[in-house]
Amino acid sequence: MKLRNTAPRLILTVAVLLMLRIAHAATPGAWKIVYDKGSKTLHLTRPAGNVDLQLFASYKWNGQLVTTKDYTSSTLAMKPCKDAFGSGTLLQVTYRDAKLPVLVQSFYQYPGRDYLLTDFTLQASAGTIASNYMAPVNLTDMTQVLGAGDHRALFVPFDNDKWIRFQSHPLDFNTLISYETTAVFNGTTRKGLIVGSVEHSFWKSAVIMDKVTNGNGYTLTCYGGAADSTTRDLLPHGAEEGHIIKSPKVLLGVFTDWRNGMDDYAKANATITPRRAWKKGVPMGWNSWGVLQFKINYEKAIEVSDFFKENLQNHHFHNSDNEIVVGLDSGWDSFTEQQLKDFVAHCKANGQMAGIYWTPFTDWGKNPEGLVKEAPAYHFKDVYLYAHGRPQDVDGAYAIDPTHPAIEARMKQVSALFHRCGFQYVKVDFMAHGAINADKWYNPNVRSGIQAYNYGMQLLDKYFGDMYINLSIAPIFPAQYAQSRRIACDAWNKIKDTEYTLNAVSYGWWITNIYRFNDADHVVLQQASEGENRARVTSAVITGLFITGDDFSAGGSEEGKAKAKQFLTNAEVNAAVMGQSFRPVEGTGVRSEDQFTLTDGKGNTYYAVFNYSDEARTVQLPLERLGLHAGGHYRVRDLWSHSDVDAAQALEIPAKDVRFLKISSQRAAH
């Protein structure tokens, strides 16, 4: 039963104090927070964007849902704050009730930003308090800020496993849950509300949106404590416990362009936990899982290295350091240690960085009685993550406990092998196994799956931290442990693979601001049309990290080799590999967007338009939606055909193909 307020009165001075603006209130972008005595919510307004929102906080305690509406009294304090976001103002509302823990709700504002940050703490009157659900943001209607137009809500998946998809939903659903963050936006005007967690050390967070009964509005709640099949969990989220416990910190903002809002959301995350450093060029190269898979061996790996050296690196396929990555995926354990060393040396002599692969949080043998090779004092049954006493099977492998000492022993020995051999790049896969909830963890201080994942990733950093780390199957957050992450699941050569990858770029391009690079997965060219080849290569270029996957060994497909020479050596296309994901032009696609854009630091606007269908189509170059002048005269260059295009003429895109344009900011002479 939900607790009810037993004393409806509020201290009058609180209502007056809550009418105070947060610092810099005279500026047009400032937020104002007022207590609404009628609804017992905080009233958030801001002149810029015509913002008018009602907010309260909530949590679960002793099996009951408690909200800030249930407290009998409140007081307010306001003071300057200074942190990684800069100098700002902290407003805190302290709620008290004899029957409830003390709740302190905090709002952080910084000049010049279109968002607030908010969180809250709970303090026990004595001893400890525990909760596995804490929601800093509850909005009574999230749609108020949108105005007339095409109303949308963004679904963001927790991870990239099982070919899950992002989606832009029309506001016609009853309930939608998005993980960690969402954008509620107007597809016509691009105005949008952005809400999402910016802390990922203990909580798996989510945003749930529900249609109001007998109305057109939608409530929105951003909470820590998400645990369901989409987070790969069989058990509820673990409880935060202590004398004082804290919710996740949540960003709440309203932006004239929701795409800018998602970029700012990602940058806010990277302000708290900075992106992993990388001083070299954008990785370009090859991974053996594309075609060779378990057929990889030492001889084939050497032949692939030589193919790149002799045919591609000398024809524009390399990064700004004149280097590529040649990566061994699963199956490298057929090599002897000496062969691994020789492979690395051969790659280095060819101007290449050698890469390798590992899955630290899985047992593929699923043999409980088997010994952990790197820690033979333990059987695998000792290191599993159990749910209701049973091992948890995800993707055909048992999940193992990142906090168990046997896992650190594995990391220590595997990293020592990689270092002895000279590898500089490691792809680590099936990482989400280490983030699922469990009956318990070896480390008794760990109480949630994402807390255990952070523990394991800190070990990964300890032992592999001097290598380039590329995550494959993994949660989006936390992101600070790797330079890059595959933006979606596996993708190969067909137009459906391009469309699937670009679904994630369409609505998850902003992830490029929490990792150094988004990874489009291995580009395979064989057994696909030339249009599909152009589309697949372009999808990698506009995602950020460009890895190929055909079998370029002596016995490999001649078609694949010929197409590599044709499609991987286009100087103008390869020059567009900047490591930064392109943004969608719109955001209202049914499955994936088909138009993407990026403006570089030199005043050039890039525009890619895809055709996923079996029929040719035409589009008009949308100059205004690209931020350019309609009717302006620009030089428009088709990067695949090396020809100039008339900006006023409709663009024809053949079936299963792409047009990739570079639009010069320099207006052509009349």
Short mmCIF file of C-alpha atoms in Angstrom, two decimals, residues 193-628:
data_model
loop_
_atom_site.label_atom_id
_atom_site.label_comp_id
_atom_site.label_asym_id
_atom_site.label_seq_id
_atom_site.Cartn_x
_atom_site.Cartn_y
_atom_site.Cartn_z
CA LEU A 193 13.12 16.58 -23.99
CA ILE A 194 16.19 14.53 -23.01
CA VAL A 195 16.24 12.45 -19.82
CA GLY A 196 18.85 9.94 -18.77
CA SER A 197 21.19 8.66 -16.10
CA VAL A 198 24.75 9.99 -16.16
CA GLU A 199 26.09 7.65 -13.45
CA HIS A 200 26.60 3.92 -13.96
CA SER A 201 28.59 2.58 -11.02
CA PHE A 202 25.80 0.78 -9.13
CA TRP A 203 22.49 1.25 -10.94
CA LYS A 204 21.09 -0.08 -14.17
CA SER A 205 18.73 2.74 -15.05
CA ALA A 206 15.72 3.02 -17.32
CA VAL A 207 13.05 5.48 -18.40
CA ILE A 208 9.43 4.32 -18.39
CA MET A 209 6.75 6.30 -20.21
CA ASP A 210 3.05 5.61 -19.62
CA LYS A 211 0.01 7.07 -21.33
CA VAL A 212 -2.19 9.01 -18.93
CA THR A 213 -5.53 7.34 -18.29
CA ASN A 214 -8.35 9.21 -20.04
CA GLY A 215 -5.93 11.71 -21.55
CA ASN A 216 -3.40 12.38 -24.29
CA GLY A 217 -0.40 13.07 -22.06
CA TYR A 218 2.35 10.73 -20.91
CA THR A 219 4.05 10.39 -17.56
CA LEU A 220 7.80 9.74 -17.49
CA THR A 221 9.91 8.18 -14.75
CA CYS A 222 13.69 7.81 -14.83
CA TYR A 223 14.81 5.33 -12.20
CA GLY A 224 17.71 3.24 -11.02
CA GLY A 225 16.80 -0.42 -10.53
CA ALA A 226 16.00 -1.76 -14.00
CA ALA A 227 16.12 -5.55 -14.30
CA ASP A 228 14.27 -7.52 -16.96
CA SER A 229 14.86 -9.62 -20.06
CA THR A 230 16.23 -6.62 -21.98
CA THR A 231 18.94 -6.12 -19.35
CA ARG A 232 19.46 -9.94 -19.56
CA ASP A 233 18.36 -10.37 -15.93
CA LEU A 234 16.41 -13.19 -14.30
CA LEU A 235 16.62 -11.60 -10.85
CA PRO A 236 15.56 -8.20 -9.48
CA HIS A 237 18.10 -5.41 -9.25
CA GLY A 238 20.19 -5.52 -6.09
CA ALA A 239 19.56 -3.00 -3.32
CA GLU A 240 21.76 -0.05 -2.46
CA GLU A 241 22.34 -0.30 1.29
CA GLY A 242 23.88 1.97 3.92
CA HIS A 243 23.16 4.69 6.45
CA ILE A 244 22.92 7.06 3.45
CA ILE A 245 22.14 5.77 -0.04
CA LYS A 246 22.04 7.68 -3.31
CA SER A 247 20.04 7.49 -6.52
CA PRO A 248 21.66 7.73 -9.93
CA LYS A 249 22.27 11.29 -11.10
CA VAL A 250 19.93 12.13 -13.97
CA LEU A 251 20.12 14.73 -16.72
CA LEU A 252 16.90 16.56 -17.59
CA GLY A 253 16.99 19.02 -20.47
CA VAL A 254 14.94 20.65 -23.19
CA PHE A 255 16.66 21.41 -26.50
CA THR A 256 15.72 23.14 -29.74
CA ASP A 257 17.25 20.13 -31.53
CA TRP A 258 16.93 16.75 -29.82
CA ARG A 259 20.07 15.57 -31.62
CA ASN A 260 22.09 18.26 -29.86
CA GLY A 261 20.43 17.13 -26.65
CA MET A 262 21.55 13.53 -27.09
CA ASP A 263 25.08 14.73 -27.88
CA ASP A 264 25.03 16.84 -24.71
CA TYR A 265 23.70 13.90 -22.71
CA ALA A 266 26.61 11.75 -23.89
CA LYS A 267 29.12 14.52 -23.19
CA ALA A 268 27.71 14.88 -19.68
CA ASN A 269 28.42 11.19 -19.09
CA ALA A 270 31.95 11.68 -20.40
CA THR A 271 32.38 14.67 -18.07
CA ILE A 272 31.79 12.39 -15.08
CA THR A 273 33.76 9.42 -16.46
CA PRO A 274 36.04 10.68 -19.28
CA ARG A 275 36.48 8.74 -22.49
CA ARG A 276 39.42 6.39 -22.58
CA ALA A 277 42.48 8.05 -24.09
CA TRP A 278 43.75 7.24 -27.58
CA LYS A 279 46.40 9.39 -29.26
CA LYS A 280 46.74 7.48 -32.52
CA GLY A 281 44.56 7.46 -35.64
CA VAL A 282 41.14 5.91 -36.17
CA PRO A 283 41.53 2.11 -36.33
CA MET A 284 41.06 0.72 -39.84
CA GLY A 285 41.79 -2.84 -40.82
CA TRP A 286 40.54 -6.40 -40.68
CA ASN A 287 39.03 -8.99 -38.34
CA SER A 288 39.03 -12.73 -38.98
CA TRP A 289 35.43 -13.36 -37.86
CA GLY A 290 33.93 -11.86 -41.02
CA VAL A 291 34.51 -14.90 -43.25
CA LEU A 292 37.33 -17.09 -41.95
CA GLN A 293 35.93 -17.51 -38.42
CA PHE A 294 37.20 -20.83 -36.96
CA LYS A 295 39.12 -21.58 -40.17
CA ILE A 296 41.75 -19.02 -39.17
CA ASN A 297 45.29 -20.39 -38.81
CA TYR A 298 48.82 -19.00 -38.77
CA GLU A 299 49.44 -19.36 -42.51
CA LYS A 300 46.18 -17.67 -43.49
CA ALA A 301 46.76 -14.81 -41.03
CA ILE A 302 50.19 -14.13 -42.55
CA GLU A 303 48.70 -14.17 -46.06
CA VAL A 304 46.00 -11.69 -45.04
CA SER A 305 48.62 -9.37 -43.59
CA ASP A 306 50.57 -9.51 -46.85
CA PHE A 307 47.46 -8.91 -48.96
CA PHE A 308 46.81 -5.64 -47.15
CA LYS A 309 50.44 -4.61 -47.45
CA GLU A 310 50.66 -5.35 -51.16
CA ASN A 311 47.21 -4.30 -52.36
CA LEU A 312 45.41 -1.94 -49.98
CA GLN A 313 47.72 0.01 -47.70
CA ASN A 314 49.54 1.43 -50.71
CA HIS A 315 46.17 2.51 -52.19
CA HIS A 316 44.68 4.72 -49.48
CA PHE A 317 43.43 2.05 -47.08
CA HIS A 318 45.17 3.12 -43.87
CA ASN A 319 44.60 5.60 -41.08
CA SER A 320 46.36 8.91 -40.40
CA ASP A 321 49.31 7.01 -38.93
CA ASN A 322 49.68 5.00 -42.17
CA GLU A 323 48.74 1.95 -40.15
CA ILE A 324 46.00 -0.69 -40.06
CA VAL A 325 44.86 -3.32 -37.55
CA VAL A 326 44.98 -7.01 -38.47
CA GLY A 327 42.91 -8.77 -35.84
CA LEU A 328 42.61 -12.43 -34.89
CA ASP A 329 39.14 -13.26 -33.55
CA SER A 330 37.89 -16.44 -31.89
CA GLY A 331 39.92 -19.43 -33.09
CA TRP A 332 43.36 -17.94 -32.48
CA ASP A 333 43.98 -20.59 -29.82
CA SER A 334 44.98 -22.93 -32.67
CA PHE A 335 48.23 -20.89 -32.88
CA THR A 336 51.28 -21.78 -30.82
CA GLU A 337 52.74 -18.99 -28.72
CA GLN A 338 55.69 -18.76 -31.11
CA GLN A 339 53.28 -18.42 -34.04
CA LEU A 340 51.47 -15.62 -32.23
CA LYS A 341 54.79 -13.83 -31.71
CA ASP A 342 55.77 -14.35 -35.33
CA PHE A 343 52.39 -13.07 -36.52
CA VAL A 344 52.75 -9.89 -34.46
CA ALA A 345 56.28 -9.34 -35.78
CA HIS A 346 55.10 -9.91 -39.36
CA CYS A 347 52.28 -7.38 -38.93
CA LYS A 348 54.66 -4.83 -37.45
CA ALA A 349 57.03 -5.23 -40.40
CA ASN A 350 54.04 -4.62 -42.71
CA GLY A 351 53.06 -1.39 -40.95
CA GLN A 352 50.23 -3.04 -39.05
CA MET A 353 49.01 -3.31 -35.47
CA ALA A 354 48.23 -6.89 -34.46
CA GLY A 355 44.93 -7.53 -32.71
CA ILE A 356 43.53 -10.44 -30.73
CA TYR A 357 40.30 -11.55 -29.02
CA TRP A 358 39.04 -12.73 -25.63
CA THR A 359 35.81 -13.29 -23.65
CA PRO A 360 36.66 -12.73 -19.97
CA PHE A 361 33.22 -13.29 -18.39
CA THR A 362 32.07 -16.53 -20.05
CA ASP A 363 32.43 -20.30 -19.79
CA TRP A 364 31.71 -21.71 -23.24
CA GLY A 365 32.40 -25.28 -22.15
CA LYS A 366 29.57 -25.12 -19.60
CA ASN A 367 31.37 -27.75 -17.56
CA PRO A 368 30.78 -27.02 -13.86
CA GLU A 369 33.32 -29.62 -12.73
CA GLY A 370 36.03 -28.38 -15.09
CA LEU A 371 39.04 -26.65 -13.62
CA VAL A 372 39.71 -23.00 -14.37
CA LYS A 373 42.99 -23.38 -16.27
CA GLU A 374 44.49 -20.13 -15.02
CA ALA A 375 43.35 -20.81 -11.43
CA PRO A 376 43.28 -24.62 -10.98
CA ALA A 377 42.33 -24.33 -7.32
CA TYR A 378 38.81 -23.53 -8.55
CA HIS A 379 36.23 -25.39 -10.60
CA PHE A 380 34.01 -23.47 -12.98
CA LYS A 381 31.03 -24.15 -10.72
CA ASP A 382 32.80 -21.94 -8.16
CA VAL A 383 32.79 -18.90 -10.45
CA TYR A 384 29.34 -18.97 -12.07
CA LEU A 385 26.76 -16.24 -11.57
CA TYR A 386 23.77 -18.18 -10.27
CA ALA A 387 20.08 -17.25 -10.39
CA HIS A 388 17.88 -19.27 -8.04
CA GLY A 389 20.84 -21.62 -7.60
CA ARG A 390 21.28 -22.33 -11.31
CA PRO A 391 24.02 -21.16 -13.71
CA GLN A 392 22.83 -18.41 -16.06
CA ASP A 393 23.12 -19.36 -19.75
CA VAL A 394 23.30 -16.38 -22.11
CA ASP A 395 24.13 -16.86 -25.81
CA GLY A 396 25.23 -20.45 -25.16
CA ALA A 397 27.76 -19.66 -22.43
CA TYR A 398 27.53 -19.62 -18.64
CA ALA A 399 28.08 -16.21 -17.09
CA ILE A 400 30.91 -15.98 -14.58
CA ASP A 401 31.48 -13.70 -11.61
CA PRO A 402 33.81 -10.77 -12.38
CA THR A 403 34.60 -10.38 -8.67
CA HIS A 404 35.91 -13.93 -8.17
CA PRO A 405 39.70 -14.17 -7.68
CA ALA A 406 39.88 -16.86 -10.36
CA ILE A 407 38.79 -14.25 -12.92
CA GLU A 408 41.59 -11.91 -11.93
CA ALA A 409 43.98 -14.85 -12.25
CA ARG A 410 42.64 -15.46 -15.78
CA MET A 411 43.09 -11.82 -16.68
CA LYS A 412 46.61 -11.77 -15.32
CA GLN A 413 47.70 -14.83 -17.31
CA VAL A 414 45.89 -14.02 -20.57
CA SER A 415 47.17 -10.45 -20.57
CA ALA A 416 50.68 -11.72 -19.88
CA LEU A 417 50.45 -13.93 -22.99
CA PHE A 418 49.17 -11.06 -25.12
CA HIS A 419 51.93 -8.80 -23.87
CA ARG A 420 54.67 -11.39 -24.40
CA CYS A 421 53.51 -11.75 -27.99
CA GLY A 422 53.33 -8.01 -28.56
CA PHE A 423 49.62 -7.48 -29.26
CA GLN A 424 48.46 -3.88 -29.01
CA TYR A 425 44.74 -4.26 -29.74
CA VAL A 426 42.23 -6.56 -28.08
CA LYS A 427 38.58 -7.17 -28.92
CA VAL A 428 36.73 -8.33 -25.80
CA ASP A 429 33.37 -9.95 -26.37
CA PHE A 430 30.22 -11.07 -24.54
CA MET A 431 30.89 -8.56 -21.81
CA ALA A 432 27.23 -8.26 -20.82
CA HIS A 433 27.55 -11.69 -19.18
CA GLY A 434 29.48 -9.97 -16.40
CA ALA A 435 26.71 -7.40 -15.78
CA ILE A 436 23.75 -9.64 -14.96
CA ASN A 437 22.26 -9.88 -11.49
CA ALA A 438 22.97 -12.94 -9.38
CA ASP A 439 22.05 -14.65 -6.15
CA LYS A 440 25.35 -13.35 -4.76
CA TRP A 441 28.89 -12.41 -5.76
CA TYR A 442 32.20 -13.59 -4.37
CA ASN A 443 32.93 -10.05 -3.17
CA PRO A 444 30.33 -9.44 -0.42
CA ASN A 445 30.45 -5.69 -0.96
CA VAL A 446 29.01 -6.10 -4.46
CA ARG A 447 25.22 -5.98 -4.57
CA SER A 448 24.29 -5.36 -8.22
CA GLY A 449 25.18 -6.69 -11.63
CA ILE A 450 26.49 -3.38 -12.94
CA GLN A 451 28.58 -2.91 -9.80
CA ALA A 452 30.15 -6.33 -10.45
CA TYR A 453 30.70 -5.37 -14.09
CA ASN A 454 32.56 -2.23 -13.01
CA TYR A 455 34.67 -4.36 -10.69
CA GLY A 456 35.59 -6.67 -13.57
CA MET A 457 36.23 -3.82 -16.00
CA GLN A 458 38.60 -2.19 -13.52
CA LEU A 459 40.55 -5.45 -13.53
CA LEU A 460 40.50 -5.40 -17.33
CA ASP A 461 41.95 -1.91 -17.18
CA LYS A 462 44.60 -3.05 -14.70
CA TYR A 463 45.86 -5.88 -16.91
CA PHE A 464 45.03 -4.73 -20.45
CA GLY A 465 45.07 -0.98 -19.92
CA ASP A 466 48.05 -0.28 -22.19
CA MET A 467 46.25 -1.93 -25.14
CA TYR A 468 43.54 -0.57 -27.40
CA ILE A 469 40.32 -2.11 -26.03
CA ASN A 470 37.38 -2.70 -28.37
CA LEU A 471 34.16 -3.97 -26.78
CA SER A 472 31.92 -6.22 -28.85
CA ILE A 473 28.75 -7.50 -27.15
CA ALA A 474 28.53 -5.14 -24.18
CA PRO A 475 26.26 -2.72 -22.32
CA ILE A 476 26.35 0.85 -23.63
CA PHE A 477 27.28 2.03 -20.12
CA PRO A 478 29.68 2.26 -18.36
CA ALA A 479 31.88 3.42 -21.23
CA GLN A 480 35.15 4.60 -19.71
CA TYR A 481 36.97 1.28 -19.93
CA ALA A 482 37.34 0.99 -23.71
CA GLN A 483 38.23 3.16 -26.69
CA SER A 484 35.46 1.72 -28.84
CA ARG A 485 32.42 -0.50 -28.82
CA ARG A 486 30.51 -2.26 -31.58
CA ILE A 487 27.41 -0.11 -32.08
CA ALA A 488 25.14 -3.07 -32.93
CA CYS A 489 25.37 -6.85 -33.21
CA ASP A 490 27.00 -8.86 -36.05
CA ALA A 491 26.64 -7.52 -39.59
CA TRP A 492 28.02 -8.96 -42.82
CA ASN A 493 27.54 -8.09 -46.50
CA LYS A 494 23.91 -7.61 -47.52
CA ILE A 495 21.76 -4.47 -47.57
CA LYS A 496 19.91 -5.85 -44.53
CA ASP A 497 23.24 -5.81 -42.65
CA THR A 498 23.81 -2.21 -43.65
CA GLU A 499 20.28 -1.27 -42.58
CA TYR A 500 20.70 -3.07 -39.25
CA THR A 501 23.98 -1.33 -38.47
CA LEU A 502 22.52 2.03 -39.47
CA ASN A 503 19.53 1.49 -37.20
CA ALA A 504 21.98 1.88 -34.31
CA VAL A 505 23.72 4.84 -35.92
CA SER A 506 20.31 6.43 -36.56
CA TYR A 507 19.41 6.61 -32.89
CA GLY A 508 22.70 5.86 -31.14
CA TRP A 509 25.23 7.98 -33.04
CA TRP A 510 25.72 10.00 -29.81
CA ILE A 511 27.57 7.03 -28.30
CA THR A 512 30.61 8.38 -30.18
CA ASN A 513 30.80 10.96 -27.38
CA ILE A 514 31.25 8.37 -24.62
CA TYR A 515 33.66 6.11 -26.52
CA ARG A 516 36.36 7.34 -28.86
CA PHE A 517 34.78 5.45 -31.74
CA ASN A 518 31.69 3.48 -32.66
CA ASP A 519 32.44 0.17 -34.43
CA ALA A 520 30.28 -0.85 -37.43
CA ASP A 521 31.47 -4.48 -37.24
CA HIS A 522 33.31 -6.29 -40.02
CA VAL A 523 32.57 -5.20 -43.61
CA VAL A 524 32.24 -8.23 -45.90
CA LEU A 525 32.11 -7.68 -49.68
CA GLN A 526 31.88 -11.11 -51.30
CA GLN A 527 28.53 -12.52 -52.48
CA ALA A 528 26.82 -9.13 -52.58
CA SER A 529 26.04 -6.62 -55.33
CA GLU A 530 28.26 -3.62 -56.02
CA GLY A 531 25.55 -1.33 -54.69
CA GLU A 532 25.44 -3.35 -51.47
CA ASN A 533 29.24 -3.11 -51.30
CA ARG A 534 29.12 0.68 -51.59
CA ALA A 535 26.37 0.87 -48.99
CA ARG A 536 28.17 -1.43 -46.53
CA VAL A 537 31.49 0.41 -46.86
CA THR A 538 29.73 3.76 -46.46
CA SER A 539 27.93 2.50 -43.37
CA ALA A 540 31.30 1.77 -41.75
CA VAL A 541 32.75 5.13 -42.79
CA ILE A 542 29.85 7.05 -41.25
CA THR A 543 29.81 4.90 -38.10
CA GLY A 544 33.40 5.69 -37.23
CA LEU A 545 35.62 2.60 -37.03
CA PHE A 546 36.27 0.77 -40.33
CA ILE A 547 37.04 -2.95 -40.07
CA THR A 548 36.82 -5.35 -43.03
CA GLY A 549 36.22 -9.10 -42.92
CA ASP A 550 36.69 -10.98 -46.20
CA ASP A 551 39.06 -13.93 -46.51
CA PHE A 552 42.13 -12.36 -48.11
CA SER A 553 44.32 -15.44 -47.68
CA ALA A 554 45.70 -17.29 -50.71
CA GLY A 555 42.73 -19.66 -50.75
CA GLY A 556 40.16 -16.95 -50.11
CA SER A 557 37.45 -15.76 -52.48
CA GLU A 558 38.83 -14.08 -55.58
CA GLU A 559 35.63 -12.05 -55.70
CA GLY A 560 36.29 -10.73 -52.21
CA LYS A 561 39.85 -9.76 -53.09
CA ALA A 562 38.84 -8.03 -56.32
CA LYS A 563 36.10 -6.12 -54.57
CA ALA A 564 38.49 -5.10 -51.81
CA LYS A 565 40.78 -3.55 -54.41
CA GLN A 566 37.76 -1.79 -55.93
CA PHE A 567 35.82 -0.62 -52.87
CA LEU A 568 38.41 -0.25 -50.10
CA THR A 569 40.80 1.97 -52.06
CA ASN A 570 38.59 4.98 -52.85
CA ALA A 571 40.69 7.90 -51.60
CA GLU A 572 37.76 10.31 -51.32
CA VAL A 573 35.58 7.86 -49.42
CA ASN A 574 38.39 6.80 -47.09
CA ALA A 575 39.22 10.43 -46.36
CA ALA A 576 35.75 10.67 -44.78
CA VAL A 577 36.76 8.17 -42.08
CA MET A 578 37.02 10.67 -39.24
CA GLY A 579 36.15 8.40 -36.33
CA GLN A 580 33.00 10.35 -35.61
CA SER A 581 29.52 8.98 -36.21
CA PHE A 582 27.26 10.87 -38.59
CA ARG A 583 23.93 12.09 -37.22
CA PRO A 584 20.49 11.31 -38.67
CA VAL A 585 18.99 14.11 -40.72
CA GLU A 586 15.53 13.32 -39.34
CA GLY A 587 14.74 10.70 -36.67
CA THR A 588 11.32 9.49 -37.70
CA GLY A 589 12.17 6.30 -39.59
CA VAL A 590 10.12 3.15 -39.12
CA ARG A 591 13.19 0.91 -38.68
CA SER A 592 16.27 2.93 -39.63
CA GLU A 593 17.02 6.37 -40.95
CA ASP A 594 18.27 6.57 -44.53
CA GLN A 595 19.90 10.03 -44.45
CA PHE A 596 22.94 10.95 -42.35
CA THR A 597 25.11 14.02 -42.09
CA LEU A 598 28.29 15.38 -40.51
CA THR A 599 29.95 18.78 -40.72
CA ASP A 600 33.72 18.62 -40.31
CA GLY A 601 35.98 21.25 -38.82
CA LYS A 602 36.86 22.57 -42.27
CA GLY A 603 33.38 23.77 -43.21
CA ASN A 604 32.43 20.73 -45.31
CA THR A 605 29.07 19.00 -44.89
CA TYR A 606 28.92 15.28 -45.67
CA TYR A 607 25.62 13.70 -46.62
CA ALA A 608 24.88 9.99 -47.11
CA VAL A 609 21.51 8.79 -48.39
CA PHE A 610 20.79 5.05 -48.54
CA ASN A 611 18.26 3.00 -50.44
CA TYR A 612 17.43 -0.21 -48.56
CA SER A 613 14.74 -1.24 -51.06
CA ASP A 614 14.67 -3.29 -54.26
CA GLU A 615 13.59 -0.31 -56.37
CA ALA A 616 15.45 2.86 -57.36
CA ARG A 617 14.33 6.05 -55.64
CA THR A 618 14.97 9.78 -55.89
CA VAL A 619 15.38 12.42 -53.19
CA GLN A 620 15.92 16.15 -53.23
CA LEU A 621 19.05 17.32 -51.47
CA PRO A 622 17.61 18.66 -48.16
CA LEU A 623 19.88 21.68 -47.77
CA GLU A 624 17.85 23.36 -45.03
CA ARG A 625 17.60 20.20 -42.93
CA LEU A 626 21.38 19.91 -43.28
CA GLY A 627 21.78 23.41 -41.85
CA LEU A 628 22.62 24.96 -45.22
#
